[in-house]
PDB file of C-alpha atoms and ligand atoms in Angstrom:
ATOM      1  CA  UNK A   1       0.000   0.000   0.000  1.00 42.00           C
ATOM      2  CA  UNK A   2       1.164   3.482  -0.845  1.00 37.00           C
ATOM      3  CA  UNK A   3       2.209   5.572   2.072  1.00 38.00           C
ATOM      4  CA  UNK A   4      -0.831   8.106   0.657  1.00 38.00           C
ATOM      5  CA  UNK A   5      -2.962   5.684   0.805  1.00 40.00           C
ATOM      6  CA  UNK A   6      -2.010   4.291   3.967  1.00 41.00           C
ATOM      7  CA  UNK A   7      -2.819   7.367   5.596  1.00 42.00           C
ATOM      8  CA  UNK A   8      -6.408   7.948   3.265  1.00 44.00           C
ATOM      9  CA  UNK A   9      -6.569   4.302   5.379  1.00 44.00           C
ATOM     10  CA  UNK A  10      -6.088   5.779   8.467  1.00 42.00           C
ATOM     11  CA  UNK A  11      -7.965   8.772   8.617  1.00 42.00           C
ATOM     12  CA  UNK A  12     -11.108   6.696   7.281  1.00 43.00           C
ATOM     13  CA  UNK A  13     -10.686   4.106   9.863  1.00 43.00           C
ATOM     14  CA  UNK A  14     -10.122   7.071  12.131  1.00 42.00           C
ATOM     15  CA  UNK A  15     -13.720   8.946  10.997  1.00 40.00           C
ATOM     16  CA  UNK A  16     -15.387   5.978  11.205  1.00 40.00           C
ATOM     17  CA  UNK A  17     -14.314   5.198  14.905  1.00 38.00           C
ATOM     18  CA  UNK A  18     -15.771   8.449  16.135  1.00 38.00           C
ATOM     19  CA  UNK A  19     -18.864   7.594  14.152  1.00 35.00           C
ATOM     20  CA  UNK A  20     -18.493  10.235  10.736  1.00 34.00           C
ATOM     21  CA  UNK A  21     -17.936   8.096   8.222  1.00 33.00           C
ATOM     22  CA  UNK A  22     -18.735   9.708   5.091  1.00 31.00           C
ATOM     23  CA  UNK A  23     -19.373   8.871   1.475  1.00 31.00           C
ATOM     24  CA  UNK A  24     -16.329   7.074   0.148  1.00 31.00           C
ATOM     25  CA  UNK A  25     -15.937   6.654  -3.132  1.00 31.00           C
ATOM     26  CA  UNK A  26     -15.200   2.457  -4.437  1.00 33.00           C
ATOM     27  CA  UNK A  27     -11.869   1.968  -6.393  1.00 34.00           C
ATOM     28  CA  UNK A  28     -10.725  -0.895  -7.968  1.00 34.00           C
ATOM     29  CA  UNK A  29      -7.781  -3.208  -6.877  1.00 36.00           C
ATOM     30  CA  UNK A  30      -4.384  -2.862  -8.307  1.00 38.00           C
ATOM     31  CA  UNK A  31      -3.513  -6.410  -8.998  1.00 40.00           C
ATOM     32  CA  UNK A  32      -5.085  -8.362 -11.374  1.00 37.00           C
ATOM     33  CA  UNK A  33      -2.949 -11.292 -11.619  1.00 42.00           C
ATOM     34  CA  UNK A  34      -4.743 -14.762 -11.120  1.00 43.00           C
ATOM     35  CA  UNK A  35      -3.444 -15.492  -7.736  1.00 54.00           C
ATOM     36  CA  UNK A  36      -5.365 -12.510  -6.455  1.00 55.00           C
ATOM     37  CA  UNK A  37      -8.260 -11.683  -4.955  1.00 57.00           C
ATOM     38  CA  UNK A  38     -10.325  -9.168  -2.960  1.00 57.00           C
ATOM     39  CA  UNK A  39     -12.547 -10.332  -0.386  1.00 52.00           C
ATOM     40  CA  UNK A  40     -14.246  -8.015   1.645  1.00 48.00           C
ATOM     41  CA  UNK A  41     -16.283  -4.415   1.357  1.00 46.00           C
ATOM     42  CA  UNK A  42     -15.607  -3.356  -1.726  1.00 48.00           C
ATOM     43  CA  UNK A  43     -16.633   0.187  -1.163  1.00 51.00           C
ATOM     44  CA  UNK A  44     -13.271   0.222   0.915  1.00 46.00           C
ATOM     45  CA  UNK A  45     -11.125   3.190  -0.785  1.00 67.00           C
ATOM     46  CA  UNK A  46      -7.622   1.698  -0.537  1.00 95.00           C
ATOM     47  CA  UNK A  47      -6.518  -2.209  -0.484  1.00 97.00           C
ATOM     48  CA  UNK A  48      -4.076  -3.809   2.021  1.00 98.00           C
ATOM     49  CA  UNK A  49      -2.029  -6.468   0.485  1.00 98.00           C
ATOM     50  CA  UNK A  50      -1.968  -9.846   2.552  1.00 98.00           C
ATOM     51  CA  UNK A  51       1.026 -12.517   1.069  1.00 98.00           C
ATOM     52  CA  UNK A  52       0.476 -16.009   1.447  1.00 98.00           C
ATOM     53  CA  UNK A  53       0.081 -19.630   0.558  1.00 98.00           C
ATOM     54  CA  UNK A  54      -3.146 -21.118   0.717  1.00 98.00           C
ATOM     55  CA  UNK A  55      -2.006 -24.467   1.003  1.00 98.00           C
ATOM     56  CA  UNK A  56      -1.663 -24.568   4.957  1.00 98.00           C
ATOM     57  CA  UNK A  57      -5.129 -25.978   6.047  1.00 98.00           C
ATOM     58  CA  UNK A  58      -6.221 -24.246   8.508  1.00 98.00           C
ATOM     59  CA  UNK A  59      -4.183 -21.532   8.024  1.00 98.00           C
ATOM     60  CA  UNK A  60      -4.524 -20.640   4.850  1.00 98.00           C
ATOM     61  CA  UNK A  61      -5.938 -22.652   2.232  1.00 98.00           C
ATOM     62  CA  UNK A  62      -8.839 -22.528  -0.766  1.00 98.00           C
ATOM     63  CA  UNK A  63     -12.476 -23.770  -0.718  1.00 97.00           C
ATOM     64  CA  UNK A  64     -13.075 -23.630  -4.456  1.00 97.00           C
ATOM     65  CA  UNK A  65     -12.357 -20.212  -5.209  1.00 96.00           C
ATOM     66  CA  UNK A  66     -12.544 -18.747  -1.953  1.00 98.00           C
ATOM     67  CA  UNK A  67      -9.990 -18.369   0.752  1.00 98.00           C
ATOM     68  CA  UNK A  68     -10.150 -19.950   3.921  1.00 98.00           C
ATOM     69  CA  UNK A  69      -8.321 -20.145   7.030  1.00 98.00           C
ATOM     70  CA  UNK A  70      -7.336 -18.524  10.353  1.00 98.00           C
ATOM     71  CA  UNK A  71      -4.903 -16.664   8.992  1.00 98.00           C
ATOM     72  CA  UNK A  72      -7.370 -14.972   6.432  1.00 98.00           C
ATOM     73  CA  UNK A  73      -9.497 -14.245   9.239  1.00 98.00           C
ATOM     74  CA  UNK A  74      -7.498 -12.380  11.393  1.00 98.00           C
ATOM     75  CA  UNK A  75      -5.779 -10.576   8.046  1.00 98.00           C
ATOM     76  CA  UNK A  76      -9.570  -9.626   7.704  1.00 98.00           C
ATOM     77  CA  UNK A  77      -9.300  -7.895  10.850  1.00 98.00           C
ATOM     78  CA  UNK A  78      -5.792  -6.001   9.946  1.00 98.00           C
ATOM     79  CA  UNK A  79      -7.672  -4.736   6.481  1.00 98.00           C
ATOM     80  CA  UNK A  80     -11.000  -4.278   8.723  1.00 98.00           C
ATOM     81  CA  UNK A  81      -9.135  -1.697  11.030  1.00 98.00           C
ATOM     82  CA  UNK A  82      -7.846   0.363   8.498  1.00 98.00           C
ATOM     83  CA  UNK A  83     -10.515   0.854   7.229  1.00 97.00           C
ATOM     84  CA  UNK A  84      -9.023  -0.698   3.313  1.00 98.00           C
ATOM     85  CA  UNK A  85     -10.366  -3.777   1.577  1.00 98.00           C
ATOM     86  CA  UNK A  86      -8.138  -7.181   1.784  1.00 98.00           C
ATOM     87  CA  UNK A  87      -6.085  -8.141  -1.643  1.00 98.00           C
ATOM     88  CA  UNK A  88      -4.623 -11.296  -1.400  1.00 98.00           C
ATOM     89  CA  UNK A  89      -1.578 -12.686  -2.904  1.00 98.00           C
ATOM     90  CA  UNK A  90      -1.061 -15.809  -2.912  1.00 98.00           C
ATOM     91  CA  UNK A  91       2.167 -17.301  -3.737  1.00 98.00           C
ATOM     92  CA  UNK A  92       5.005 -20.431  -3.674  1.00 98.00           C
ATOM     93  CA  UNK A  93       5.443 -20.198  -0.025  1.00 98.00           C
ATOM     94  CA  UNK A  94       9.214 -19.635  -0.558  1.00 98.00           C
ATOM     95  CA  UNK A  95       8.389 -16.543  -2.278  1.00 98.00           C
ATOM     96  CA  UNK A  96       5.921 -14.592   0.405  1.00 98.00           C
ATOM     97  CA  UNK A  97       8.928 -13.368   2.423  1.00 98.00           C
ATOM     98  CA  UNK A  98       9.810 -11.891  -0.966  1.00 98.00           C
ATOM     99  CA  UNK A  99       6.593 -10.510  -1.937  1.00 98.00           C
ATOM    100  CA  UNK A 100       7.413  -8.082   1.186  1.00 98.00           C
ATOM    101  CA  UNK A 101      10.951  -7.239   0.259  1.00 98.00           C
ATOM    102  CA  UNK A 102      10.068  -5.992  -2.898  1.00 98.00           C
ATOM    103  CA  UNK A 103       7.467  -4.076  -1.969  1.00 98.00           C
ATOM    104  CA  UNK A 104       4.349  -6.121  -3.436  1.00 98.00           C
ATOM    105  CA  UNK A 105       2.553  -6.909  -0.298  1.00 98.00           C
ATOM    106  CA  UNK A 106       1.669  -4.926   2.567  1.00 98.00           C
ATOM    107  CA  UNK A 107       2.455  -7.783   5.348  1.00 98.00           C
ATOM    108  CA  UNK A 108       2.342 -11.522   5.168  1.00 99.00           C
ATOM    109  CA  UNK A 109       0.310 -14.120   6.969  1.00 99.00           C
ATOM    110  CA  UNK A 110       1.435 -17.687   6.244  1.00 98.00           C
ATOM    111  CA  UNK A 111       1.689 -19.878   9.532  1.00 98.00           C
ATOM    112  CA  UNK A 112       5.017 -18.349   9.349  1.00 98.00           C
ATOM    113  CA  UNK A 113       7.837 -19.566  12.321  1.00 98.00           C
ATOM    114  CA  UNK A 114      10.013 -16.454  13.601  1.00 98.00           C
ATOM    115  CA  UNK A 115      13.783 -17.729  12.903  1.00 97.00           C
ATOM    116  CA  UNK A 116      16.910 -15.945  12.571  1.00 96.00           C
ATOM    117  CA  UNK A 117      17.432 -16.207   8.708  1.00 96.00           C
ATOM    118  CA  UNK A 118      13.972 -14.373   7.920  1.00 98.00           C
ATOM    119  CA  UNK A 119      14.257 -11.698  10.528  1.00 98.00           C
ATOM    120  CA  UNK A 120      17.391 -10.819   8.605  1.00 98.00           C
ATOM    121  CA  UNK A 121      14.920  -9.332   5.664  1.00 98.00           C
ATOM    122  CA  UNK A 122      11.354  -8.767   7.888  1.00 98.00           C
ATOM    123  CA  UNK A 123      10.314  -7.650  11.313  1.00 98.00           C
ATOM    124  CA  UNK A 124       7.528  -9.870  12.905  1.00 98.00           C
ATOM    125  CA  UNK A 125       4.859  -9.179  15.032  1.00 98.00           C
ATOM    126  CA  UNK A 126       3.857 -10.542  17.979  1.00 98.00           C
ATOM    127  CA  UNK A 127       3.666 -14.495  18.356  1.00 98.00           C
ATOM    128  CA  UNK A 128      -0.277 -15.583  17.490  1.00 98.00           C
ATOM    129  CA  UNK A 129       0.251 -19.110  17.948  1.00 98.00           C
ATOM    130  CA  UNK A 130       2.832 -22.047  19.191  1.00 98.00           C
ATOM    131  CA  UNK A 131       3.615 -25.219  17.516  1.00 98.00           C
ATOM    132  CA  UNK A 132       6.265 -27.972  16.504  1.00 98.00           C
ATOM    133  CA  UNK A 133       7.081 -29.759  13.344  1.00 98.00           C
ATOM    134  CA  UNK A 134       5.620 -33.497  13.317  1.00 98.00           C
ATOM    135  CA  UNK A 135       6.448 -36.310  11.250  1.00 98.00           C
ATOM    136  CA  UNK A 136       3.843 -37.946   9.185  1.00 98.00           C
ATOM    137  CA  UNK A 137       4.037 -41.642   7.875  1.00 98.00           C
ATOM    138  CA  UNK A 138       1.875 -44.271   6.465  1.00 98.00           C
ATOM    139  CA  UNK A 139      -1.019 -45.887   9.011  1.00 98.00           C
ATOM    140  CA  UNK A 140       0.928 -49.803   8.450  1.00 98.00           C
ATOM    141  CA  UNK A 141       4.168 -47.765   9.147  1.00 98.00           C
ATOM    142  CA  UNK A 142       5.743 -50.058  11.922  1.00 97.00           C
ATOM    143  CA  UNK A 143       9.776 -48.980  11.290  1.00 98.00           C
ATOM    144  CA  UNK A 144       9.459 -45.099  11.704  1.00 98.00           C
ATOM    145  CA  UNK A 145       8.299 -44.576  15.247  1.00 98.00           C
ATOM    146  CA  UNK A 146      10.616 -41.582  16.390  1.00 98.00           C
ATOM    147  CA  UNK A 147      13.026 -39.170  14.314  1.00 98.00           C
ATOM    148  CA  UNK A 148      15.515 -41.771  15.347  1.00 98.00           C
ATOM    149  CA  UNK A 149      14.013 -44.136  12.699  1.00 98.00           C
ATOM    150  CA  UNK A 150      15.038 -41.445   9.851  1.00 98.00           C
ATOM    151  CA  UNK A 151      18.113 -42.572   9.391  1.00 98.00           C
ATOM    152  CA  UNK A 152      18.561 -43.480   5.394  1.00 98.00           C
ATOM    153  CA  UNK A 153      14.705 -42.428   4.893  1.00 98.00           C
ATOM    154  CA  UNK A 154      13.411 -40.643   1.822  1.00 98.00           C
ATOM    155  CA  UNK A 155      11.485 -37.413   3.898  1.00 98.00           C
ATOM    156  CA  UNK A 156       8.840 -34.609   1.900  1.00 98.00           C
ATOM    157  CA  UNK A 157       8.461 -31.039   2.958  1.00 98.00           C
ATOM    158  CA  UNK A 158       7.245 -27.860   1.662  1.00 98.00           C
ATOM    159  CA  UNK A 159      10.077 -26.212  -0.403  1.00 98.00           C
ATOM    160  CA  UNK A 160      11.482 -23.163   1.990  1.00 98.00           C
ATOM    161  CA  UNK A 161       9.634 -24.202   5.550  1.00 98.00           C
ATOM    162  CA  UNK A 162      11.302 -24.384   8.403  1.00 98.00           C
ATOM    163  CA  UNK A 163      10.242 -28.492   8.166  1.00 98.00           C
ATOM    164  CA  UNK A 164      12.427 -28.416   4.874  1.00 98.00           C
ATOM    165  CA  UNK A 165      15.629 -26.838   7.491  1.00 98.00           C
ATOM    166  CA  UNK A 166      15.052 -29.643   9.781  1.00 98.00           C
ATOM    167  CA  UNK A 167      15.212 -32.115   7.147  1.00 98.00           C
ATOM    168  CA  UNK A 168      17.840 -30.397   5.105  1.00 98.00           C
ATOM    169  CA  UNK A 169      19.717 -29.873   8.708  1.00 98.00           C
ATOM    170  CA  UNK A 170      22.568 -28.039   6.547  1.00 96.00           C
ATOM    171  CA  UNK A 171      24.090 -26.974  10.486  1.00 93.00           C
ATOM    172  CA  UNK A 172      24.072 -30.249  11.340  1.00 95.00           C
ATOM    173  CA  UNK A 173      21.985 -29.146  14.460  1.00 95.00           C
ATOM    174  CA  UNK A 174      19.808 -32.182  14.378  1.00 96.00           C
ATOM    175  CA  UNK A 175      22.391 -35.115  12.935  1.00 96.00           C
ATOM    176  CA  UNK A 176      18.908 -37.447  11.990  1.00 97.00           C
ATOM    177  CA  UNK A 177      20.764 -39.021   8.941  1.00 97.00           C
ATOM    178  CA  UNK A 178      17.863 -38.005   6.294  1.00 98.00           C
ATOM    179  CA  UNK A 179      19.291 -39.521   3.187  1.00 98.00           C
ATOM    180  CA  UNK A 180      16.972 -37.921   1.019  1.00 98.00           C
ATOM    181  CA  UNK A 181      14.786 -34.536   1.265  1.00 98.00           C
ATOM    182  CA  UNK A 182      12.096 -34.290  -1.680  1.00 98.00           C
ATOM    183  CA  UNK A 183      10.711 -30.734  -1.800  1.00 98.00           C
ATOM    184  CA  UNK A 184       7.284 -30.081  -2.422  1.00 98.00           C
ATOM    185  CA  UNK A 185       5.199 -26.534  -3.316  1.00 98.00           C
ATOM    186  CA  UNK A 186       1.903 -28.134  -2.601  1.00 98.00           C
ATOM    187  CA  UNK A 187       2.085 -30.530   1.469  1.00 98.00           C
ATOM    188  CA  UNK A 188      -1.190 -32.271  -0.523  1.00 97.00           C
ATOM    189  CA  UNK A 189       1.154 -33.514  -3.174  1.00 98.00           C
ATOM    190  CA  UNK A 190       3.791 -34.764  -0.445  1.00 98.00           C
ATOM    191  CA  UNK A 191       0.610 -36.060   1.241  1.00 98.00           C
ATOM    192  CA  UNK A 192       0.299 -38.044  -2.071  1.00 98.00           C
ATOM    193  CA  UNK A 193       3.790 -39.960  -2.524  1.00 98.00           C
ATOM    194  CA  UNK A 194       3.668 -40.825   0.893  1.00 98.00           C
ATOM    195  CA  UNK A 195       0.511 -42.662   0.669  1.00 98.00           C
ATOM    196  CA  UNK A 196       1.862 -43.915  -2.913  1.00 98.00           C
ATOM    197  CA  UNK A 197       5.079 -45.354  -0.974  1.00 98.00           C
ATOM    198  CA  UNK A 198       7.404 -42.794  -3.142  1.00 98.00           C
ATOM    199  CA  UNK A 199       8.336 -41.162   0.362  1.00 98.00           C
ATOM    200  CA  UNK A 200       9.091 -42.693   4.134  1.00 98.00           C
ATOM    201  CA  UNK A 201       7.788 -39.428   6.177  1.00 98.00           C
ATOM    202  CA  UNK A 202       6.678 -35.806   5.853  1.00 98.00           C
ATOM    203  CA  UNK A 203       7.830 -33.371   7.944  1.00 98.00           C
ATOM    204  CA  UNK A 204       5.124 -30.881   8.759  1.00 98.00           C
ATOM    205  CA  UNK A 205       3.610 -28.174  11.429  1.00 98.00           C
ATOM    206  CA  UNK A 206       1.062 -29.655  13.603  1.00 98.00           C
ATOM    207  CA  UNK A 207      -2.267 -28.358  13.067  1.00 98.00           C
ATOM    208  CA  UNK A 208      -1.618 -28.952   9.265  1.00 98.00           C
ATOM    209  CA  UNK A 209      -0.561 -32.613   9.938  1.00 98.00           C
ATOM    210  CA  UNK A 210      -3.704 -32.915  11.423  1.00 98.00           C
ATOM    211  CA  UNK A 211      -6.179 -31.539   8.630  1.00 98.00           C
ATOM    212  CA  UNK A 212      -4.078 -33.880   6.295  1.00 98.00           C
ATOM    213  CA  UNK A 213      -4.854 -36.794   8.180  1.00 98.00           C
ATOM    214  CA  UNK A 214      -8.454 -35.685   7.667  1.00 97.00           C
ATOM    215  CA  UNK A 215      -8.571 -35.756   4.408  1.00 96.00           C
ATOM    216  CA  UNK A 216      -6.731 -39.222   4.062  1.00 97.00           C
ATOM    217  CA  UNK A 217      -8.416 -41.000   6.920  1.00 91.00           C
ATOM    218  CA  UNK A 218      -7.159 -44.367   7.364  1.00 96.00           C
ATOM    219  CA  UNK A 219      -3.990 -43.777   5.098  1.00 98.00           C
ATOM    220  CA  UNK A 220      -1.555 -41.754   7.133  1.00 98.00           C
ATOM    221  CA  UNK A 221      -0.450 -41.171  10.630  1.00 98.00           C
ATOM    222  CA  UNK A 222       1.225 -38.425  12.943  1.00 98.00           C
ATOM    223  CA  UNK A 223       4.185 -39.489  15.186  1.00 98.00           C
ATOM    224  CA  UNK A 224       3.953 -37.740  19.030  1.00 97.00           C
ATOM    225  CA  UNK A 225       7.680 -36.595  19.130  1.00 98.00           C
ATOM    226  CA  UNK A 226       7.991 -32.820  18.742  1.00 98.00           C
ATOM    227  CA  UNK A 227      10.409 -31.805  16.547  1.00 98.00           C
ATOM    228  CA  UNK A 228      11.050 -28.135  16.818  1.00 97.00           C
ATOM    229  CA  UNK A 229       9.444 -25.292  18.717  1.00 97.00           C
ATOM    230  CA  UNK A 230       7.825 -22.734  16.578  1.00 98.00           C
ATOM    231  CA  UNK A 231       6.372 -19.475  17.349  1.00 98.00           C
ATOM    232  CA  UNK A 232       3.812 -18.143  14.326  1.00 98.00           C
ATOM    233  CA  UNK A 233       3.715 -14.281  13.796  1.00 98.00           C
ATOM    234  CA  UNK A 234       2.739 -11.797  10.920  1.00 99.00           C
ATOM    235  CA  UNK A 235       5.870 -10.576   9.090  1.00 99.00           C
ATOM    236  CA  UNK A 236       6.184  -6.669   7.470  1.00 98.00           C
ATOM    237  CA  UNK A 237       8.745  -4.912   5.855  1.00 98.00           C
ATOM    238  CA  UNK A 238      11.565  -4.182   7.586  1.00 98.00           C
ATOM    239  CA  UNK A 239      11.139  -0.968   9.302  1.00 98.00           C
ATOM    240  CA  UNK A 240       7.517  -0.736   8.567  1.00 98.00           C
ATOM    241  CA  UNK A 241       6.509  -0.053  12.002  1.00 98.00           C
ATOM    242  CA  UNK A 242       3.150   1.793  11.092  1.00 98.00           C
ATOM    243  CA  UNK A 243       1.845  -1.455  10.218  1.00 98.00           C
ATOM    244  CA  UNK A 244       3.781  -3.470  12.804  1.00 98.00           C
ATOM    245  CA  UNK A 245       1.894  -1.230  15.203  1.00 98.00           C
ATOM    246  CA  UNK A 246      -1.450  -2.378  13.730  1.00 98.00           C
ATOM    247  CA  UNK A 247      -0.834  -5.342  13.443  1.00 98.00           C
ATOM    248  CA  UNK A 248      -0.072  -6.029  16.869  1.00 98.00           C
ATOM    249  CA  UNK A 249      -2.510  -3.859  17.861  1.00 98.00           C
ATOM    250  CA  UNK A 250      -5.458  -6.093  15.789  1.00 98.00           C
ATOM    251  CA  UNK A 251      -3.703  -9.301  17.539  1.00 98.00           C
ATOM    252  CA  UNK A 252      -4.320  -7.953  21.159  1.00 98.00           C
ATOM    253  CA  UNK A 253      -7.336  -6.985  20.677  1.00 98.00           C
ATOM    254  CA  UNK A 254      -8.581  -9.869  19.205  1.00 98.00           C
ATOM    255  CA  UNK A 255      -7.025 -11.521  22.021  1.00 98.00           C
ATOM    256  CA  UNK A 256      -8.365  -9.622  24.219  1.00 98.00           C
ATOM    257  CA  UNK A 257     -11.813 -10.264  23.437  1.00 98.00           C
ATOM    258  CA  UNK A 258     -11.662 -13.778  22.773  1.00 98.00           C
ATOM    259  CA  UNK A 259     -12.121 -13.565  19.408  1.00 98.00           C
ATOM    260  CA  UNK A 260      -8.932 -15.239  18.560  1.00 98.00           C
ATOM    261  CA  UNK A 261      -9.824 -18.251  20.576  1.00 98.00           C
ATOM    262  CA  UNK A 262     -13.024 -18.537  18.207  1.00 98.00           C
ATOM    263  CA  UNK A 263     -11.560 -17.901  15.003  1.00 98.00           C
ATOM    264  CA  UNK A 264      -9.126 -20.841  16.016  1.00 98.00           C
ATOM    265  CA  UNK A 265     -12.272 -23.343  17.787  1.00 97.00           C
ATOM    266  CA  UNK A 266     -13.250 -22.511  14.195  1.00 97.00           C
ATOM    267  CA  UNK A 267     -11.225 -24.710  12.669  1.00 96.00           C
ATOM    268  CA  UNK A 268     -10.438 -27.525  15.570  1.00 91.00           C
ATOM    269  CA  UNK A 269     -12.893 -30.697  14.130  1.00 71.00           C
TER     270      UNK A 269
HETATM  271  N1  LIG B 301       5.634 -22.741   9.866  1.00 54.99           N
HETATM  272  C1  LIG B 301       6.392 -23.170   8.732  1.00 54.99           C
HETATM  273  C2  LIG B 301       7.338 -22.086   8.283  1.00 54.99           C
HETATM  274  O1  LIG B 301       7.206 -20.979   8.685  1.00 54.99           O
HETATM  275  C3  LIG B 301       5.523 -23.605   7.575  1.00 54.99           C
HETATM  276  C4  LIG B 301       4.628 -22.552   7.034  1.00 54.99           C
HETATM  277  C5  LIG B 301       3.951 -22.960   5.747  1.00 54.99           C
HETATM  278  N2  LIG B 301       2.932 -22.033   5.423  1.00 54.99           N
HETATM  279  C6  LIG B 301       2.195 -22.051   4.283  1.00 54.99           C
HETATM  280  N3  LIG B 301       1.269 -21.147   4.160  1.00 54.99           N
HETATM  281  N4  LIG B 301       2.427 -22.933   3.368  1.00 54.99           N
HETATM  282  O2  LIG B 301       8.232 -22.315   7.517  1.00 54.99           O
END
């Protein structure tokens, strides 16, 4: 969003809070590439630019053509409170730290882990949510019971997650012996050759390992070990700390109010 516009954002959401709002005119989005879409009032006069990749049930992820997920929901929120409608762009996920580099999103919501490498090019908001990677193997599996059993395995992740640096392990932090790491844009296609035996394990987040195992019932299975510890958080330009600010802002208060807790009972089965 244009610093102009940010501000058009801002006094609107500002009028509107002390109960003035007047008669804005509708404009149309800026993007008109496939991958996005405006959800939303459309009678919004500026757009906030969400980056992510729907294919993180129940993050993020599509229902025919429409977005779902508890990350859309709260990005709702961020576009809600200033008072702009909600473009989203959604991406490969290794390219929605990028989309914020170069200026083509406005902030980026995409179950996304706080770790050293992308605070080198992003600042992150306030933690929303705490998880660990899982592995996932087939329901007959009987030789992979722990990330012990890895050793000489063929693993699938999502190309650029913080499940494809475990399994990579390029620091040699974790020393699991991974013989092979297959990366994957889509964790539904991973999902796939694992069930087709063309993979041992996937490495996943939680929740996600959990709404992939209901949409294969019977075929696959999550381990209990906890991999890593992840902390989830809403990532803007470095330096942006205007929308920073609201961001963290929206999070408390939807915290605050409980809403948070039902956006996420939302999506528990
Ligand atoms: N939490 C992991 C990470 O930050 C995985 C996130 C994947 N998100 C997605 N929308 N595909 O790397």
């Amino acid at each position: 969003m244009k610093k102009t516009k940010k501000l058009a954002a801002l006094l609107l959401a500002a009028l509107m809070t002390v109960g003035m709002a007047g008669c804005v005119s509708s404009s149309s989005t800026t993007d008109t590439s496939d991958s996005s879409q405006s959800t939303g009032d459309s009678q919004g006069s500026s757009t906030v630019v969400m980056a992510t990749n729907a294919e993180f049930e129940p993050f993020e992820y599509m229902d025919g053509t429409e977005y779902k997920g508890i990350d859309i929901e709260i990005s709702q929120k961020i576009a809600e409170k200033m008072g702009a409608e909600l473009e989203i762009h959604n991406v490969a996920f290794e390219s929605v730290i990028a989309e914020l580099t170069s200026g083509k999103a406005d902030f980026a919501a995409a179950g996304l882990t706080i770790n050293e490498d992308r605070l080198k090019n992003v600042d992150f908001s306030d933690t929303y949510y705490s998880t660990t990677q899982v592995i996932l193997v087939r329901s007959d599996e009987t030789e992979i019971t722990s990330s012990a059993d890895l050793k000489g395995k063929t693993v699938g992740v999502q190309t650029g997650t913080t499940g494809d640096t475990y399994a990579t392990d390029e620091d040699k932090e974790y020393n699991h012996g991974i013989a092979e790491v297959k990366r994957y844009n889509k964790f539904m296609d991973a999902t796939s050759d694992l069930i087709a035996g063309r993979l041992d394990a996937v490495i996943v987040d939680d929740f996600p390992a959990d709404k992939l195992i209901e949409r294969n019932p019977d075929k696959i299975k999550k381990l209990d070990e906890e991999l890593t510890g992840e902390d989830y958080a809403i990532a803007v330009p470095k330096g942006d700390t205007e929308m920073l600010n609201t961001v963290n802002e929206v999070l408390d208060e939807l915290e605050e109010s409980g809403e948070l807790d039902e956006i996420f009972d939302k999506y528990l089965q």
